[in-house]
Coordinates of C-alpha atoms and ligand atoms in Angstrom, one line a residue:
M1 CA -13.8 35.7 8.8
N2 CA -12.6 38.7 6.9
F3 CA -9.7 37.6 4.8
L4 CA -10.0 39.6 1.6
F5 CA -7.6 38.5 -1.1
N6 CA -6.7 42.2 -2.0
D7 CA -5.9 43.1 1.7
S8 CA -2.2 43.7 1.8
S9 CA -2.1 43.9 5.6
I10 CA -2.7 40.2 6.0
T11 CA 0.2 37.8 6.5
V12 CA -0.2 34.0 6.4
A13 CA 2.3 31.8 8.2
I14 CA 3.0 28.6 6.3
V15 CA 4.9 25.9 8.3
G16 CA 6.4 23.6 5.8
C17 CA 6.5 26.3 3.2
G18 CA 9.3 24.7 1.3
G19 CA 7.6 21.3 0.9
F20 CA 5.5 19.7 -1.9
V21 CA 2.2 21.3 -0.9
G22 CA 3.8 24.4 0.6
C23 CA 5.6 25.4 -2.5
H24 CA 2.4 25.3 -4.6
L25 CA 0.4 27.1 -1.9
L26 CA 3.0 29.8 -1.6
D27 CA 3.1 30.4 -5.4
A28 CA -0.7 30.6 -5.4
I29 CA -0.9 33.0 -2.6
L30 CA 1.6 35.3 -4.1
T31 CA -0.1 35.2 -7.5
R32 CA -3.8 35.3 -6.5
T33 CA -3.7 37.7 -3.5
K34 CA -1.9 40.7 -2.1
W35 CA -1.1 38.9 1.2
R36 CA 2.3 38.5 2.6
V37 CA 3.8 35.1 3.7
F38 CA 5.9 34.1 6.7
G39 CA 7.4 30.8 5.6
V40 CA 9.1 28.3 7.9
D41 CA 11.0 25.1 6.8
L42 CA 14.3 23.4 7.2
D43 CA 14.7 23.1 3.4
L44 CA 13.9 25.9 1.0
Y45 CA 15.1 24.4 -2.3
R46 CA 11.7 24.1 -3.9
I47 CA 11.0 27.9 -3.3
Q48 CA 14.4 29.4 -4.4
H49 CA 12.6 31.5 -6.9
R50 CA 10.6 33.2 -4.0
L51 CA 13.5 33.8 -1.6
N52 CA 13.9 37.5 -2.6
D53 CA 10.2 38.3 -3.0
E54 CA 9.5 41.5 -0.9
R55 CA 6.2 40.0 0.2
C56 CA 7.9 37.1 1.8
E57 CA 9.9 36.4 4.9
F58 CA 11.4 33.0 5.3
M59 CA 13.0 31.2 8.4
V60 CA 15.0 28.1 8.3
A61 CA 13.7 26.7 11.5
D62 CA 12.1 23.8 13.4
L63 CA 8.9 23.7 15.4
A64 CA 10.8 22.1 18.2
D65 CA 12.0 25.6 19.0
K66 CA 9.4 27.3 21.3
K67 CA 10.4 30.8 20.2
V68 CA 9.8 29.8 16.5
V69 CA 6.3 28.5 17.5
E70 CA 5.5 31.8 19.3
R71 CA 6.6 33.8 16.3
I72 CA 4.5 31.8 13.9
A73 CA 1.4 32.2 16.1
K74 CA 1.6 36.0 15.9
Y75 CA 0.1 35.9 12.4
P76 CA -3.7 35.8 11.9
V77 CA -3.7 32.7 9.7
V78 CA -1.3 29.7 10.4
V79 CA -1.2 26.8 7.9
N80 CA 0.7 23.8 9.3
L81 CA 1.9 21.4 6.6
A82 CA 4.7 20.0 8.5
A83 CA 4.9 16.3 8.9
I84 CA 7.0 13.1 8.4
C85 CA 4.7 11.4 6.0
T86 CA 6.4 8.7 4.0
P87 CA 5.2 5.2 5.1
S88 CA 8.7 3.7 4.8
R89 CA 9.6 5.7 7.9
Y90 CA 6.7 4.8 10.1
M91 CA 8.1 1.5 11.1
A92 CA 11.9 2.2 11.6
E93 CA 11.5 5.7 13.1
A94 CA 8.2 5.4 15.0
P95 CA 9.2 7.6 18.0
E96 CA 10.4 10.5 15.7
V97 CA 7.3 10.1 13.5
I98 CA 5.1 10.4 16.6
R99 CA 7.0 13.4 18.1
S100 CA 6.9 15.3 14.8
N101 CA 3.2 14.5 14.2
Y102 CA 2.0 15.1 17.6
D103 CA 4.3 17.0 20.0
H104 CA 5.2 19.8 17.7
P105 CA 1.8 20.5 16.1
A106 CA 0.2 20.4 19.5
A107 CA 2.6 23.1 20.8
L108 CA 1.7 25.2 17.7
A109 CA -2.0 24.7 18.4
E110 CA -1.6 25.8 22.0
A111 CA 0.3 28.9 20.9
C112 CA -2.5 29.7 18.3
A113 CA -5.2 29.3 21.0
K114 CA -3.4 31.9 23.1
S115 CA -2.8 34.4 20.2
G116 CA -6.2 33.9 18.5
S117 CA -4.8 32.8 15.1
W118 CA -6.8 30.6 12.8
L119 CA -4.9 27.3 12.7
I120 CA -5.4 25.3 9.5
H121 CA -3.8 22.0 10.3
F122 CA -3.0 19.4 7.7
S123 CA -3.8 16.0 9.1
T124 CA -4.1 12.8 6.8
S125 CA -6.5 10.5 5.1
E126 CA -4.6 7.8 7.0
I127 CA -6.5 8.6 10.2
Y128 CA -9.2 6.4 8.7
G129 CA -6.9 3.5 9.5
R130 CA -6.9 0.0 8.3
T131 CA -9.7 0.2 5.8
S132 CA -10.8 -3.0 4.1
A133 CA -11.1 -3.6 0.3
D134 CA -14.9 -3.3 0.6
S135 CA -14.9 -0.2 2.8
E136 CA -17.3 2.5 1.8
L137 CA -17.1 6.3 1.4
L138 CA -15.1 7.8 4.3
L139 CA -17.1 10.5 6.1
E140 CA -15.4 13.1 8.2
D141 CA -17.8 12.9 11.2
E142 CA -19.3 9.4 11.0
T143 CA -16.8 6.7 9.9
E144 CA -15.6 4.4 12.6
L145 CA -11.8 4.3 12.9
T146 CA -9.9 1.0 13.2
F147 CA -6.2 0.6 13.5
G148 CA -3.9 -2.5 13.6
P149 CA -2.2 -3.7 16.7
V150 CA 0.7 -1.9 18.3
T151 CA 3.1 -4.4 16.6
A152 CA 1.9 -3.0 13.3
S153 CA 3.9 0.2 13.7
R154 CA 2.7 1.4 10.3
W155 CA 0.0 3.1 12.3
S156 CA 2.4 5.2 14.4
Y157 CA 1.8 8.0 12.0
A158 CA -1.9 7.8 11.8
T159 CA -2.5 7.5 15.5
A160 CA -0.2 10.5 16.2
K161 CA -2.0 12.6 13.6
L162 CA -5.4 11.4 15.0
L163 CA -4.3 12.4 18.5
T164 CA -3.3 15.9 17.2
E165 CA -6.7 16.3 15.6
R166 CA -8.4 15.4 19.0
Y167 CA -6.0 17.7 20.9
I168 CA -6.8 20.6 18.5
A169 CA -10.5 20.0 18.8
G170 CA -10.3 19.9 22.5
L171 CA -8.4 23.2 23.0
K172 CA -10.6 26.0 24.3
N173 CA -10.6 29.2 22.3
L174 CA -8.8 27.7 19.3
K175 CA -10.1 28.6 15.8
W176 CA -9.2 25.5 13.9
T177 CA -9.8 23.7 10.7
V178 CA -8.4 20.3 9.9
V179 CA -7.6 19.1 6.4
R180 CA -7.3 15.4 5.6
P181 CA -5.4 15.0 2.2
F182 CA -6.2 12.1 0.1
N183 CA -3.1 11.3 -1.8
F184 CA -2.1 14.6 -3.3
V185 CA 0.2 14.2 -6.2
G186 CA 1.9 16.5 -8.7
P187 CA 5.2 18.2 -9.5
Y188 CA 7.7 18.4 -6.6
M189 CA 6.2 15.5 -4.7
D190 CA 8.7 13.7 -2.5
F191 CA 12.2 13.0 -3.9
M192 CA 14.3 10.7 -6.0
P193 CA 16.1 8.1 -3.8
G194 CA 19.9 8.7 -3.9
V195 CA 19.6 12.1 -5.5
D196 CA 17.7 14.4 -3.1
G197 CA 16.5 12.0 -0.4
S198 CA 16.9 8.5 0.9
G199 CA 14.5 5.6 1.6
I200 CA 11.3 4.9 -0.2
P201 CA 9.2 7.8 -1.4
R202 CA 5.4 7.6 -1.8
V203 CA 4.1 5.7 -4.7
L204 CA 4.0 8.4 -7.4
A205 CA 7.6 9.4 -6.9
N206 CA 8.7 5.8 -6.5
F207 CA 7.1 4.7 -9.8
S208 CA 8.4 7.8 -11.5
T209 CA 11.9 7.1 -10.3
A210 CA 11.7 3.5 -11.5
L211 CA 10.5 4.5 -14.9
V212 CA 13.3 7.1 -15.4
R213 CA 15.9 4.4 -14.2
G214 CA 14.5 1.7 -16.4
E215 CA 13.8 -0.5 -13.4
P216 CA 10.6 -2.5 -12.7
L217 CA 7.8 -0.8 -10.7
K218 CA 7.3 -2.6 -7.4
L219 CA 3.7 -3.6 -6.6
V220 CA 3.5 -4.0 -2.9
N221 CA 1.3 -7.1 -2.0
G222 CA 0.2 -7.2 -5.6
G223 CA -0.9 -3.6 -6.0
V224 CA -4.4 -4.5 -5.1
A225 CA -4.8 -1.5 -2.6
K226 CA -6.9 1.4 -4.0
R227 CA -6.2 5.1 -3.6
S228 CA -8.0 8.2 -4.8
F229 CA -5.4 10.5 -6.2
T230 CA -5.9 14.3 -6.0
S231 CA -4.1 17.0 -8.0
V232 CA -2.0 19.3 -5.7
F233 CA -3.4 22.2 -7.8
D234 CA -7.0 21.0 -6.7
A235 CA -5.7 21.0 -3.2
V236 CA -4.5 24.6 -3.6
D237 CA -8.0 25.5 -4.9
F238 CA -9.5 23.9 -1.8
M239 CA -7.2 26.2 0.3
F240 CA -8.7 29.2 -1.5
A241 CA -12.2 28.0 -0.9
L242 CA -11.4 27.8 2.7
F243 CA -9.7 31.2 3.0
G244 CA -12.7 32.8 1.3
A245 CA -15.4 30.8 3.0
E246 CA -18.6 32.5 3.5
K247 CA -19.9 30.2 6.2
S248 CA -17.5 29.6 9.2
P249 CA -15.1 26.7 8.5
F250 CA -14.0 26.7 12.1
S251 CA -14.2 23.4 14.2
Q252 CA -14.4 21.3 11.1
A253 CA -12.4 18.6 9.5
F254 CA -12.5 18.3 5.7
N255 CA -11.6 15.5 3.5
V256 CA -9.8 16.8 0.4
G257 CA -9.8 14.2 -2.3
N258 CA -11.2 13.2 -5.6
P259 CA -13.2 10.0 -5.5
D260 CA -13.6 10.0 -9.3
N261 CA -9.8 9.2 -9.4
E262 CA -10.0 6.0 -7.5
I263 CA -7.7 3.2 -8.9
T264 CA -5.7 0.2 -7.7
I265 CA -2.0 0.6 -7.5
A266 CA -1.5 -2.0 -10.1
E267 CA -3.7 0.1 -12.4
L268 CA -1.7 3.2 -11.5
A269 CA 1.5 1.4 -12.5
Q270 CA 0.0 0.5 -16.0
K271 CA -1.2 4.0 -16.5
M272 CA 2.2 5.5 -15.6
R273 CA 4.0 3.1 -17.8
K274 CA 1.8 4.0 -20.8
I275 CA 2.1 7.7 -20.2
F276 CA 5.9 7.5 -19.6
A277 CA 6.3 5.5 -22.9
E278 CA 4.3 8.2 -24.8
I279 CA 6.4 11.0 -23.2
K280 CA 9.7 9.3 -24.1
G281 CA 8.5 8.1 -27.5
V282 CA 9.3 4.4 -26.7
S283 CA 7.2 1.3 -27.0
L284 CA 5.5 0.1 -23.9
E285 CA 7.0 -3.4 -24.4
A286 CA 10.4 -1.8 -24.0
L287 CA 9.7 -0.9 -20.3
P288 CA 10.3 -3.5 -17.6
V289 CA 7.2 -5.4 -16.4
P290 CA 6.1 -4.5 -12.8
E291 CA 7.1 -7.0 -10.1
C292 CA 5.2 -8.0 -7.0
V293 CA 6.8 -7.7 -3.7
P294 CA 5.6 -8.5 -0.1
G295 CA 4.9 -5.4 2.0
V296 CA 6.9 -6.6 5.1
E297 CA 9.9 -7.4 2.8
Y298 CA 9.7 -4.1 1.1
Y299 CA 9.1 -1.7 4.0
G300 CA 10.1 -3.8 7.0
E301 CA 8.4 -5.5 9.9
G302 CA 5.3 -3.8 11.0
Y303 CA 4.1 -2.7 7.7
D304 CA 0.3 -2.8 7.2
D305 CA -2.0 -1.0 4.7
S306 CA -5.3 0.7 4.1
M307 CA -6.9 -1.3 1.3
R308 CA -9.2 1.4 0.1
R309 CA -9.4 5.2 0.7
L310 CA -12.4 6.6 -0.9
P311 CA -13.3 10.1 0.4
S312 CA -16.7 11.5 0.9
V313 CA -16.3 15.1 -0.5
E314 CA -19.8 16.2 0.2
K315 CA -18.9 18.3 3.2
A316 CA -16.4 20.5 1.3
E317 CA -18.9 20.9 -1.5
R318 CA -21.7 21.8 0.9
L319 CA -19.8 24.1 3.2
L320 CA -17.2 25.6 0.9
G321 CA -18.5 25.0 -2.7
F322 CA -15.3 23.1 -3.4
K323 CA -15.0 20.0 -5.7
A324 CA -11.7 18.7 -7.1
Q325 CA -11.8 18.6 -10.9
T326 CA -8.6 17.2 -12.3
P327 CA -8.8 13.7 -13.9
I328 CA -6.2 11.1 -13.0
D329 CA -4.8 10.8 -16.6
V330 CA -4.2 14.6 -16.6
I331 CA -2.5 14.5 -13.2
L332 CA -0.2 11.7 -14.2
R333 CA 0.9 13.2 -17.5
E334 CA 1.6 16.5 -15.8
S335 CA 3.5 14.9 -12.9
L336 CA 5.6 12.5 -15.1
T337 CA 6.4 15.2 -17.5
W338 CA 7.7 17.4 -14.7
F339 CA 9.6 14.4 -13.1
V340 CA 11.3 13.6 -16.4
S341 CA 12.4 17.1 -17.0
H342 CA 13.5 17.7 -13.4
Y343 CA 15.3 14.3 -12.8
G344 CA 15.7 12.9 -16.2
S345 CA 19.5 12.9 -16.1
Y346 CA 19.7 11.0 -12.8
Q347 CA 19.6 7.5 -14.2
S348 CA 21.5 5.7 -11.4
P349 CA 21.2 6.0 -7.6
C350 CA 25.0 6.5 -7.4
G351 CA 25.1 9.0 -10.3
S352 CA 26.6 12.4 -9.8
L353 CA 24.6 14.8 -7.8
Q354 CA 24.1 18.4 -8.8
D355 CA 24.0 21.2 -6.3
D356 CA 20.6 22.5 -7.3
V357 CA 18.9 19.3 -6.5
N358 CA 21.3 17.9 -3.8
H359 CA 19.3 18.5 -0.8
S360 CA 17.9 16.1 1.7
T361 CA 14.3 15.8 2.7
S362 CA 12.0 12.9 2.9
N363 CA 9.3 14.7 4.6
C364 CA 5.9 15.8 3.3
G365 CA 6.7 19.2 2.4
I366 CA 8.3 19.9 5.5
A367 CA 11.4 19.2 6.9
A368 CA 10.3 21.3 9.8
L369 CA 9.5 19.4 12.9
N370 CA 12.0 16.8 12.3
P371 CA 15.1 17.5 14.3
V372 CA 16.7 14.3 13.2
T373 CA 16.7 14.9 9.4
Ligands
UGA1 C1 0.7 8.0 2.6 C2 0.8 8.6 3.9 O1 1.0 7.7 4.9 C3 -0.4 9.4 4.2 O2 -0.1 10.3 5.3 C4 -0.6 10.4 3.2 O3 -1.8 11.1 3.5 C5 -0.9 9.7 1.9 O4 0.3 8.9 1.6 C6 -1.1 10.7 0.9 O5 -0.2 10.8 0.0 O6 -2.1 11.3 0.9 P1 -0.1 5.8 1.3 O7 -1.3 6.2 0.5 O8 -0.2 4.4 1.9 O9 -0.1 6.8 2.5 O10 1.2 6.1 0.6 P2 2.1 5.5 -0.6 O11 3.4 5.2 -0.1 O12 1.9 6.4 -1.7 O13 1.4 4.1 -1.0 C7 0.2 3.9 -1.7 C8 0.0 2.5 -2.0 O14 1.0 2.1 -3.0 C9 0.2 1.5 -0.8 O15 -0.7 0.4 -0.9 C10 1.6 1.0 -1.0 O16 1.9 -0.3 -0.4 C11 1.7 0.9 -2.5 N1 3.1 1.1 -3.1 C12 3.9 2.1 -2.7 C13 3.5 0.2 -4.1 O17 2.8 -0.7 -4.5 N2 4.8 0.4 -4.6 C14 5.7 1.4 -4.2 O18 6.7 1.5 -4.8 C15 5.1 2.3 -3.3

């Protein structure tokens, strides 16, 4: 490992550079290092401010294209953030979800194995599967993995991601690191339905949308599931701990999460309502009360859930000296403040669209890999 931050000869390839995590990672690399970036995505709206940066080259492309894959694998560090990662799509579009989360990253991994690039592959906390409400800390190399039956197509995504992890780990000569994000949240997450995407975004964007529109927040199956929310800025700090690792981070999977931020979704709704009321200077009582909705009715047949996702973060701390720091209340205030200023004028799903936010993506940061979007 010899990736010095002041070495201007290094170029990092970021697949999904225009997505939620990608846009923050791009900004941080350009600010904190002298590296160059080769960015690939199908949608660059989040990174308009970087399009003319002389240290960047961007390609609007899809990993389904072999030539693009070969080009990416020429760079010494390849970060693959591309995925379809909104649960609302796992049931209705299972084949596309599996293709984009297995076929394309597997092809990229093969190319990196040939070229000798270090592949940092973003997997998911969802590979821990159908965790129960009393499940314990999820450990990268010890926790047993259980998924629902094939009829529960919710798990199409998780099983594709898990297969990709196994494929990567099995490839001879590949220098790899797998990252398992635990509910990263922050500015630019997902989309507002009817404005810059369609369907149901993940919970933070969905609750933020409902608050801005004065609609009730929907608590799926009562909102009893728990998540440990992690600031996207902590996630970016993790990447720098990885880039600068003193001990080899190769052949390792890392949870990236914040167990101190564990809450139920019902608690999340209450916190977000309170913070939104403070930001807008209105009384909490003026906001609609959350409503409970059955998961299958809300997301469709085949929906299932992880009831608790509590990351062990001991490995990242031990091997990389990294620990997420940002408390949940700080994250939510920052995210909601951004959401209100970015989307505040879009009260109605049928409201007028502006060119600067009228783009279409419902992927995790990456439109890439999804030929059908
Ligand atoms: C999703 C993805 O599937 C994972 O790949 C990804 O790693 C993870 O997000 C993440 O962001 O790290 P999940 O946590 O289930 O997994 O995604 P959300 O859609 O944000 O749902 C979180 C919980 O909130 C679930 O229990 C869901 O049923 C609930 N929810 C969601 C609501 O109660 N109301 C909503 O409007 C949306």
